Coordinates of C-alpha atoms in Angstrom, one line a residue:
M108 CA 117.9 89.9 120.0
S109 CA 120.3 92.7 120.1
V110 CA 120.2 94.6 123.3
N111 CA 120.6 98.0 121.6
N112 CA 118.3 97.4 118.8
P113 CA 114.6 96.1 119.4
W114 CA 114.3 95.7 115.5
S115 CA 116.9 93.1 115.3
I116 CA 115.4 89.8 116.5
E117 CA 117.0 86.4 116.0
E118 CA 114.3 84.0 114.7
S119 CA 116.4 81.1 115.5
D120 CA 116.0 82.1 119.3
F121 CA 112.5 80.9 119.1
S122 CA 113.7 77.3 119.4
V123 CA 114.5 77.8 123.3
A124 CA 110.8 78.7 123.9
E125 CA 109.4 75.3 124.8
D126 CA 106.0 76.1 126.3
L127 CA 103.3 78.0 124.7
R128 CA 104.0 81.0 127.8
S129 CA 107.7 81.3 126.4
K130 CA 106.5 81.4 122.9
I131 CA 104.1 84.2 123.8
K132 CA 106.8 86.2 125.4
F133 CA 109.0 85.9 122.2
W134 CA 106.1 86.8 119.8
L135 CA 105.8 90.3 122.2
K136 CA 108.9 91.2 120.7
Y137 CA 107.3 91.7 117.3
A138 CA 104.1 93.1 118.9
V139 CA 106.0 96.0 120.3
L140 CA 107.3 97.0 116.8
A141 CA 103.9 98.4 115.9
A142 CA 103.2 101.6 114.7
S143 CA 101.6 104.1 117.6
A144 CA 101.1 108.0 117.8
H145 CA 104.4 109.6 118.6
N146 CA 105.4 106.1 119.3
T147 CA 104.0 106.1 123.0
Q148 CA 103.4 102.3 122.9
P149 CA 100.2 102.9 124.9
W150 CA 99.9 99.1 125.7
K151 CA 100.7 96.9 128.5
C152 CA 100.2 93.2 129.2
I153 CA 99.4 90.5 131.7
L154 CA 99.9 86.8 131.1
K155 CA 97.8 84.6 133.0
D156 CA 98.2 80.9 132.2
D157 CA 98.2 80.8 128.5
T158 CA 95.9 83.8 127.8
L159 CA 97.3 87.1 127.4
F160 CA 95.3 90.2 128.7
V161 CA 95.9 93.5 126.8
F162 CA 95.5 97.0 128.6
R163 CA 95.8 100.5 127.7
D164 CA 98.3 102.4 129.6
E165 CA 97.1 105.6 130.8
E166 CA 100.7 106.9 131.5
R167 CA 101.4 106.6 127.8
T168 CA 98.1 107.8 126.4
L169 CA 98.6 111.2 124.6
G170 CA 97.3 114.4 126.6
S171 CA 95.9 115.3 123.4
D172 CA 94.1 112.0 122.7
Q173 CA 91.1 112.9 125.1
T174 CA 88.8 110.1 123.3
T175 CA 91.6 107.7 123.7
R176 CA 91.0 106.9 119.9
L177 CA 94.6 107.0 119.0
A178 CA 95.7 104.7 121.8
H179 CA 93.1 102.1 120.8
I180 CA 94.3 102.2 117.3
G181 CA 97.9 102.0 118.5
I182 CA 96.8 98.8 120.5
G183 CA 95.0 97.5 117.6
A184 CA 98.5 97.6 115.5
F185 CA 100.2 96.0 118.3
I186 CA 97.4 93.1 118.5
E187 CA 97.9 92.7 114.6
N188 CA 101.7 92.1 115.0
L189 CA 101.2 89.7 117.6
S190 CA 98.9 87.7 115.7
I191 CA 101.2 87.8 112.5
A192 CA 104.0 86.6 114.5
S193 CA 102.1 83.8 116.3
Q194 CA 101.0 82.8 112.8
N195 CA 104.3 82.5 111.5
W196 CA 105.1 79.9 114.1
G197 CA 102.1 77.9 113.4
Y198 CA 99.6 79.2 116.0
T199 CA 96.1 81.0 115.4
S200 CA 95.2 84.0 117.8
E201 CA 91.5 84.4 119.2
V202 CA 91.1 88.1 120.1
H203 CA 88.3 88.8 122.3
I204 CA 87.8 92.5 122.7
T205 CA 86.6 93.2 126.2
A206 CA 86.6 96.9 126.1
F207 CA 83.0 98.8 125.3
S208 CA 83.8 102.3 126.3
P209 CA 86.9 104.4 125.8
N210 CA 87.9 104.9 129.3
E211 CA 88.2 101.0 129.9
L212 CA 91.8 100.0 130.7
E213 CA 91.3 96.2 129.7
I214 CA 91.1 96.2 125.9
A215 CA 91.4 92.5 125.1
R216 CA 92.1 88.9 125.9
I217 CA 94.1 86.8 123.5
S218 CA 94.4 83.0 123.5
F219 CA 96.6 80.8 121.1
D220 CA 96.0 77.5 119.4
K221 CA 98.0 75.2 117.3
A222 CA 97.1 75.9 113.5
T223 CA 96.2 73.6 110.9
E224 CA 98.6 72.6 108.4
D225 CA 97.1 75.1 106.0
E226 CA 96.8 78.1 108.3
G227 CA 100.4 77.9 109.4
R228 CA 103.0 80.4 108.3
S229 CA 100.5 81.7 105.4
G230 CA 101.2 85.4 106.5
L231 CA 105.2 85.0 105.8
E232 CA 105.2 88.2 103.7
L233 CA 103.7 90.3 106.4
F234 CA 105.8 88.6 109.1
K235 CA 109.1 89.4 107.3
A236 CA 108.1 92.9 106.8
I237 CA 107.6 93.5 110.8
T238 CA 111.1 94.4 111.4
T239 CA 111.9 96.4 108.1
R240 CA 108.6 98.6 108.3
H241 CA 109.6 102.2 108.6
T242 CA 108.3 105.8 108.7
N243 CA 109.8 108.5 106.3
R244 CA 108.5 111.8 106.7
G245 CA 110.6 113.4 103.7
F246 CA 109.4 113.5 100.0
Y247 CA 108.6 110.4 98.1
M248 CA 109.5 109.7 94.4
S249 CA 107.0 110.6 91.8
E250 CA 106.8 107.2 90.2
A251 CA 103.8 105.4 88.9
P252 CA 102.0 103.6 91.9
D253 CA 102.6 99.8 92.6
E254 CA 99.5 98.3 91.1
I255 CA 100.0 94.9 93.0
L256 CA 100.5 96.5 96.3
L257 CA 97.6 98.9 95.8
K258 CA 95.2 96.1 94.8
K259 CA 96.2 93.9 98.0
I260 CA 95.7 97.3 100.4
A261 CA 92.3 98.1 98.6
S262 CA 90.9 94.4 99.0
D263 CA 91.8 93.8 102.4
K264 CA 88.2 92.5 104.0
E265 CA 89.7 91.0 107.3
C266 CA 88.1 93.3 109.7
T267 CA 85.2 96.0 109.9
A268 CA 87.4 98.6 108.9
Q269 CA 87.5 99.7 105.2
P270 CA 90.7 100.7 103.0
F271 CA 90.4 103.3 100.2
V272 CA 93.2 104.1 97.9
I273 CA 93.4 107.5 96.3
V274 CA 95.8 108.1 93.4
D275 CA 93.9 110.6 91.4
E276 CA 95.6 113.7 91.2
N277 CA 92.6 116.0 92.2
G278 CA 91.9 113.7 95.2
K279 CA 95.5 114.1 96.4
K280 CA 95.4 117.8 96.1
R281 CA 92.3 118.0 98.2
I282 CA 93.7 115.9 100.8
G283 CA 97.0 117.8 100.5
E284 CA 95.5 121.1 101.2
L285 CA 93.7 119.5 104.4
V286 CA 96.8 117.9 105.6
A287 CA 98.4 121.7 105.2
K288 CA 95.8 123.3 107.1
G289 CA 95.8 120.4 109.8
T290 CA 99.5 121.2 110.2
D291 CA 99.1 125.1 110.3
I292 CA 96.3 124.6 113.1
A293 CA 98.3 122.0 115.2
L294 CA 101.7 123.6 115.4
S295 CA 100.3 127.0 116.1
L296 CA 99.2 125.5 119.4
P297 CA 101.7 125.8 122.1
F298 CA 100.2 122.8 123.9
M299 CA 100.7 120.7 120.8
K300 CA 104.2 121.9 120.3
R301 CA 105.2 121.1 123.9
E302 CA 103.6 117.6 123.7
L303 CA 105.5 116.9 120.4
A304 CA 108.7 118.2 121.7
S305 CA 108.4 116.0 124.9
F306 CA 108.5 112.9 122.5
I307 CA 111.5 114.1 120.7
Y308 CA 115.1 112.6 121.3
S309 CA 118.7 112.3 119.7
S310 CA 119.9 109.1 118.6
R311 CA 123.0 109.7 120.6
K312 CA 120.9 109.4 123.7
P313 CA 118.3 106.9 122.5
K314 CA 115.0 106.3 124.5
E315 CA 112.4 103.4 124.6
I316 CA 109.5 105.8 123.8
G317 CA 109.3 108.8 121.3
M318 CA 110.9 109.6 118.1
P319 CA 114.4 110.2 117.2
I320 CA 115.1 113.8 115.9
E321 CA 117.0 112.2 112.7
S322 CA 113.9 110.9 111.3
M323 CA 112.7 114.7 110.8
I324 CA 115.7 116.8 110.2
P325 CA 118.1 115.8 107.5
G326 CA 121.9 116.5 107.2
Y327 CA 124.1 118.2 109.4
L328 CA 121.4 120.3 111.1
K329 CA 120.5 117.3 113.2
N330 CA 123.7 117.6 115.1
L331 CA 123.6 121.4 115.8
I332 CA 119.9 121.6 117.1
R333 CA 118.7 120.2 120.2
P334 CA 115.4 118.2 119.9
E335 CA 113.3 120.3 121.9
T336 CA 114.8 123.4 120.4
A337 CA 113.9 122.1 116.8
I338 CA 110.3 121.9 117.7
K339 CA 110.2 125.6 119.1
L340 CA 111.6 126.7 115.9
I341 CA 109.4 124.9 113.6
N342 CA 107.4 127.4 111.3
P343 CA 104.0 125.8 111.2
K344 CA 103.0 127.8 107.8
L345 CA 106.4 126.7 106.0
L346 CA 105.9 123.0 107.2
A347 CA 102.3 123.2 106.1
E348 CA 103.3 124.2 102.4
E349 CA 105.9 121.4 102.6
N350 CA 103.2 118.8 103.9
M351 CA 100.8 119.9 101.1
K352 CA 103.4 119.1 98.5
K353 CA 104.3 115.6 100.3
Y354 CA 100.8 114.5 100.2
S355 CA 99.6 115.9 97.0
Q356 CA 102.6 114.5 95.3
A357 CA 102.8 111.1 96.9
P358 CA 102.1 108.1 94.5
A359 CA 99.1 107.0 96.5
L360 CA 97.3 107.9 99.8
V361 CA 95.3 105.4 101.9
L362 CA 92.3 106.4 104.2
I363 CA 90.9 103.8 106.6
G364 CA 87.3 104.1 107.6
T365 CA 84.8 102.5 109.8
H366 CA 81.3 102.5 110.3
E367 CA 81.2 103.1 114.2
D368 CA 83.2 105.0 116.3
G369 CA 84.2 103.5 119.2
P370 CA 87.1 101.1 120.9
I371 CA 86.1 98.1 118.7
A372 CA 86.3 100.4 115.5
W373 CA 89.5 101.8 116.5
I374 CA 91.1 98.6 117.3
D375 CA 90.0 97.0 113.7
A376 CA 91.1 100.5 112.1
G377 CA 94.7 100.0 113.9
R378 CA 94.9 96.4 112.9
L379 CA 94.1 97.2 109.1
M380 CA 96.8 100.2 109.2
Q381 CA 99.4 97.9 110.5
R382 CA 98.5 95.4 107.8
T383 CA 98.6 98.3 105.2
L384 CA 102.0 99.4 106.6
L385 CA 103.5 96.0 106.4
R386 CA 102.2 95.4 102.9
A387 CA 104.0 98.7 101.9
A388 CA 107.3 97.6 103.5
S389 CA 107.1 94.2 101.9
R390 CA 107.4 96.0 98.4
G391 CA 110.1 98.3 99.4
Y392 CA 107.7 101.5 100.3
S393 CA 107.8 103.7 103.0
H394 CA 105.0 105.3 104.9
D395 CA 104.0 108.4 106.7
I396 CA 100.8 109.2 108.9
A397 CA 98.8 112.3 108.9
A398 CA 96.5 113.2 112.0
G399 CA 95.5 116.8 111.6
P400 CA 92.8 116.3 108.8
I401 CA 91.2 113.5 111.2
E402 CA 91.8 115.1 114.5
I403 CA 90.6 118.4 114.0
P404 CA 87.0 118.8 113.9
T405 CA 86.8 121.6 111.4
L406 CA 88.6 119.6 108.9
L407 CA 87.0 116.0 109.3
P408 CA 83.9 116.9 107.3
N409 CA 85.9 117.5 104.3
L410 CA 87.9 114.5 104.7
R411 CA 84.7 112.5 104.9
K412 CA 83.8 113.6 101.5
E413 CA 86.6 111.6 99.9
I414 CA 85.1 108.2 101.3
P415 CA 81.6 106.7 101.4
H416 CA 79.4 109.2 103.4
D417 CA 78.6 106.4 106.1
L418 CA 82.0 105.9 107.0
R419 CA 84.0 107.8 109.5
P420 CA 87.7 108.4 108.5
Q421 CA 90.1 106.9 111.2
L422 CA 93.6 107.1 109.4
L423 CA 95.1 108.9 106.6
L424 CA 98.5 107.8 105.3
R425 CA 100.8 108.2 102.3
V426 CA 103.1 105.5 100.8
G427 CA 106.0 105.7 98.3
R428 CA 109.7 105.1 97.8
A429 CA 111.8 107.8 99.9
V430 CA 113.9 110.3 98.2
N431 CA 116.0 110.7 101.3
P432 CA 116.2 107.0 102.9
S433 CA 118.2 108.8 105.6
L434 CA 115.1 110.0 107.2
S435 CA 114.1 106.3 107.8
V436 CA 115.4 106.0 111.4
S437 CA 114.1 103.4 113.5
S438 CA 112.5 104.3 116.7
G439 CA 113.1 102.9 120.3
R440 CA 110.9 100.5 121.9
K441 CA 110.0 99.3 125.6
A442 CA 110.0 95.5 126.1
V443 CA 106.8 94.2 127.3
E444 CA 106.8 92.9 131.1
V445 CA 104.6 90.1 131.8

C-alpha cells in the first residue's frame, strides 16, 4: 500500500498474510476507508487471538454528537467495509454487537470463518468500490436516475435499517428546503463553525483525520484561503440556498430509517449507508450526506413525513454524477493499530 495514499491498496500484498490474524490486519486497510462524520474515524480495535474487538474512540467522537449516534453510524460503516473485504478473500464475518447503551465503548466483537464455495467473493462489485467511493459536495448532472442502481439500493434488506429512494420532484424540493434550513441553522452557531474548522486541512499539509479544503472550494480560491479562514467566511444563508438547489435538483435522494433509535439501529444504519455509497460508486456516482434535517430537532418531524411514520430517519444523502469532479478529493485515513 502506498505510504502517502491509504486509498491505494495492492491486493497482491494479501498473499503474504499466512495466518488469520495477518489477514484481519490486511482487511482493516479497507475498513478504515469507511465514511464517518467529518472523517473523524471514531473507531479503534483490539485483536485477541482471532477475534476483533471494535470500540468507540471517545477522543474522535464529535463534541456535537452528544448521543454518540453519528459515531455509531461511522463504526457501522467501518464494520461493513471490513465484512466486504473479508468476503472478497473467502471469509464470512460474524458480527456480535455488544453495545446496548450509547455511552458504552465496546461496540462489537467480530470473528471470521472460511466461507463455503458459494459464499466466497460474492460481493466483488462492492469490494472494488471501497477504494473508488468518493464524496462530492458540488452540483450533480441533471440526468435521469440510474434505474438499476436505484432498484439495488431500494431492495437492500440485509439489516433492520430500511432504504427509501426519492426521485419525485416535489419530494426532493421539500427535502431540499429542509437541508437549506439545516445549513442556515447549523452554520449560524459559532460552536458548529469552530468544530467544522477544526477538521479542515489543506492537501498541501495532509492529515490523517478530517477533510481537505480542496473538496469544498473549487478553483484557485482554495490556494488563497486558509482552511480555518474559509469556514469563518461562510455565509450560512448563501450556502443554504446553494444546498437547497443541490438536493432538489439531484437525480436521487436516499433516506435511511430504523424502527429503533439506539446503538444497534445506528450501526445497522451505518452498514446500510456504506453499502449504498459503494453501490453508487460502482456505477460511477458520487454522493453527499446532509446532517441538518436529521440532527436539528425542529426539522426532524418534517423529514419523518417522507418515510413511513413508524421509522426514525437516520441518514439523508444524494447521489449523482458530479459536474465538477475536481471536488472529489480523497481524505486522509489513520491506520488501525491492533
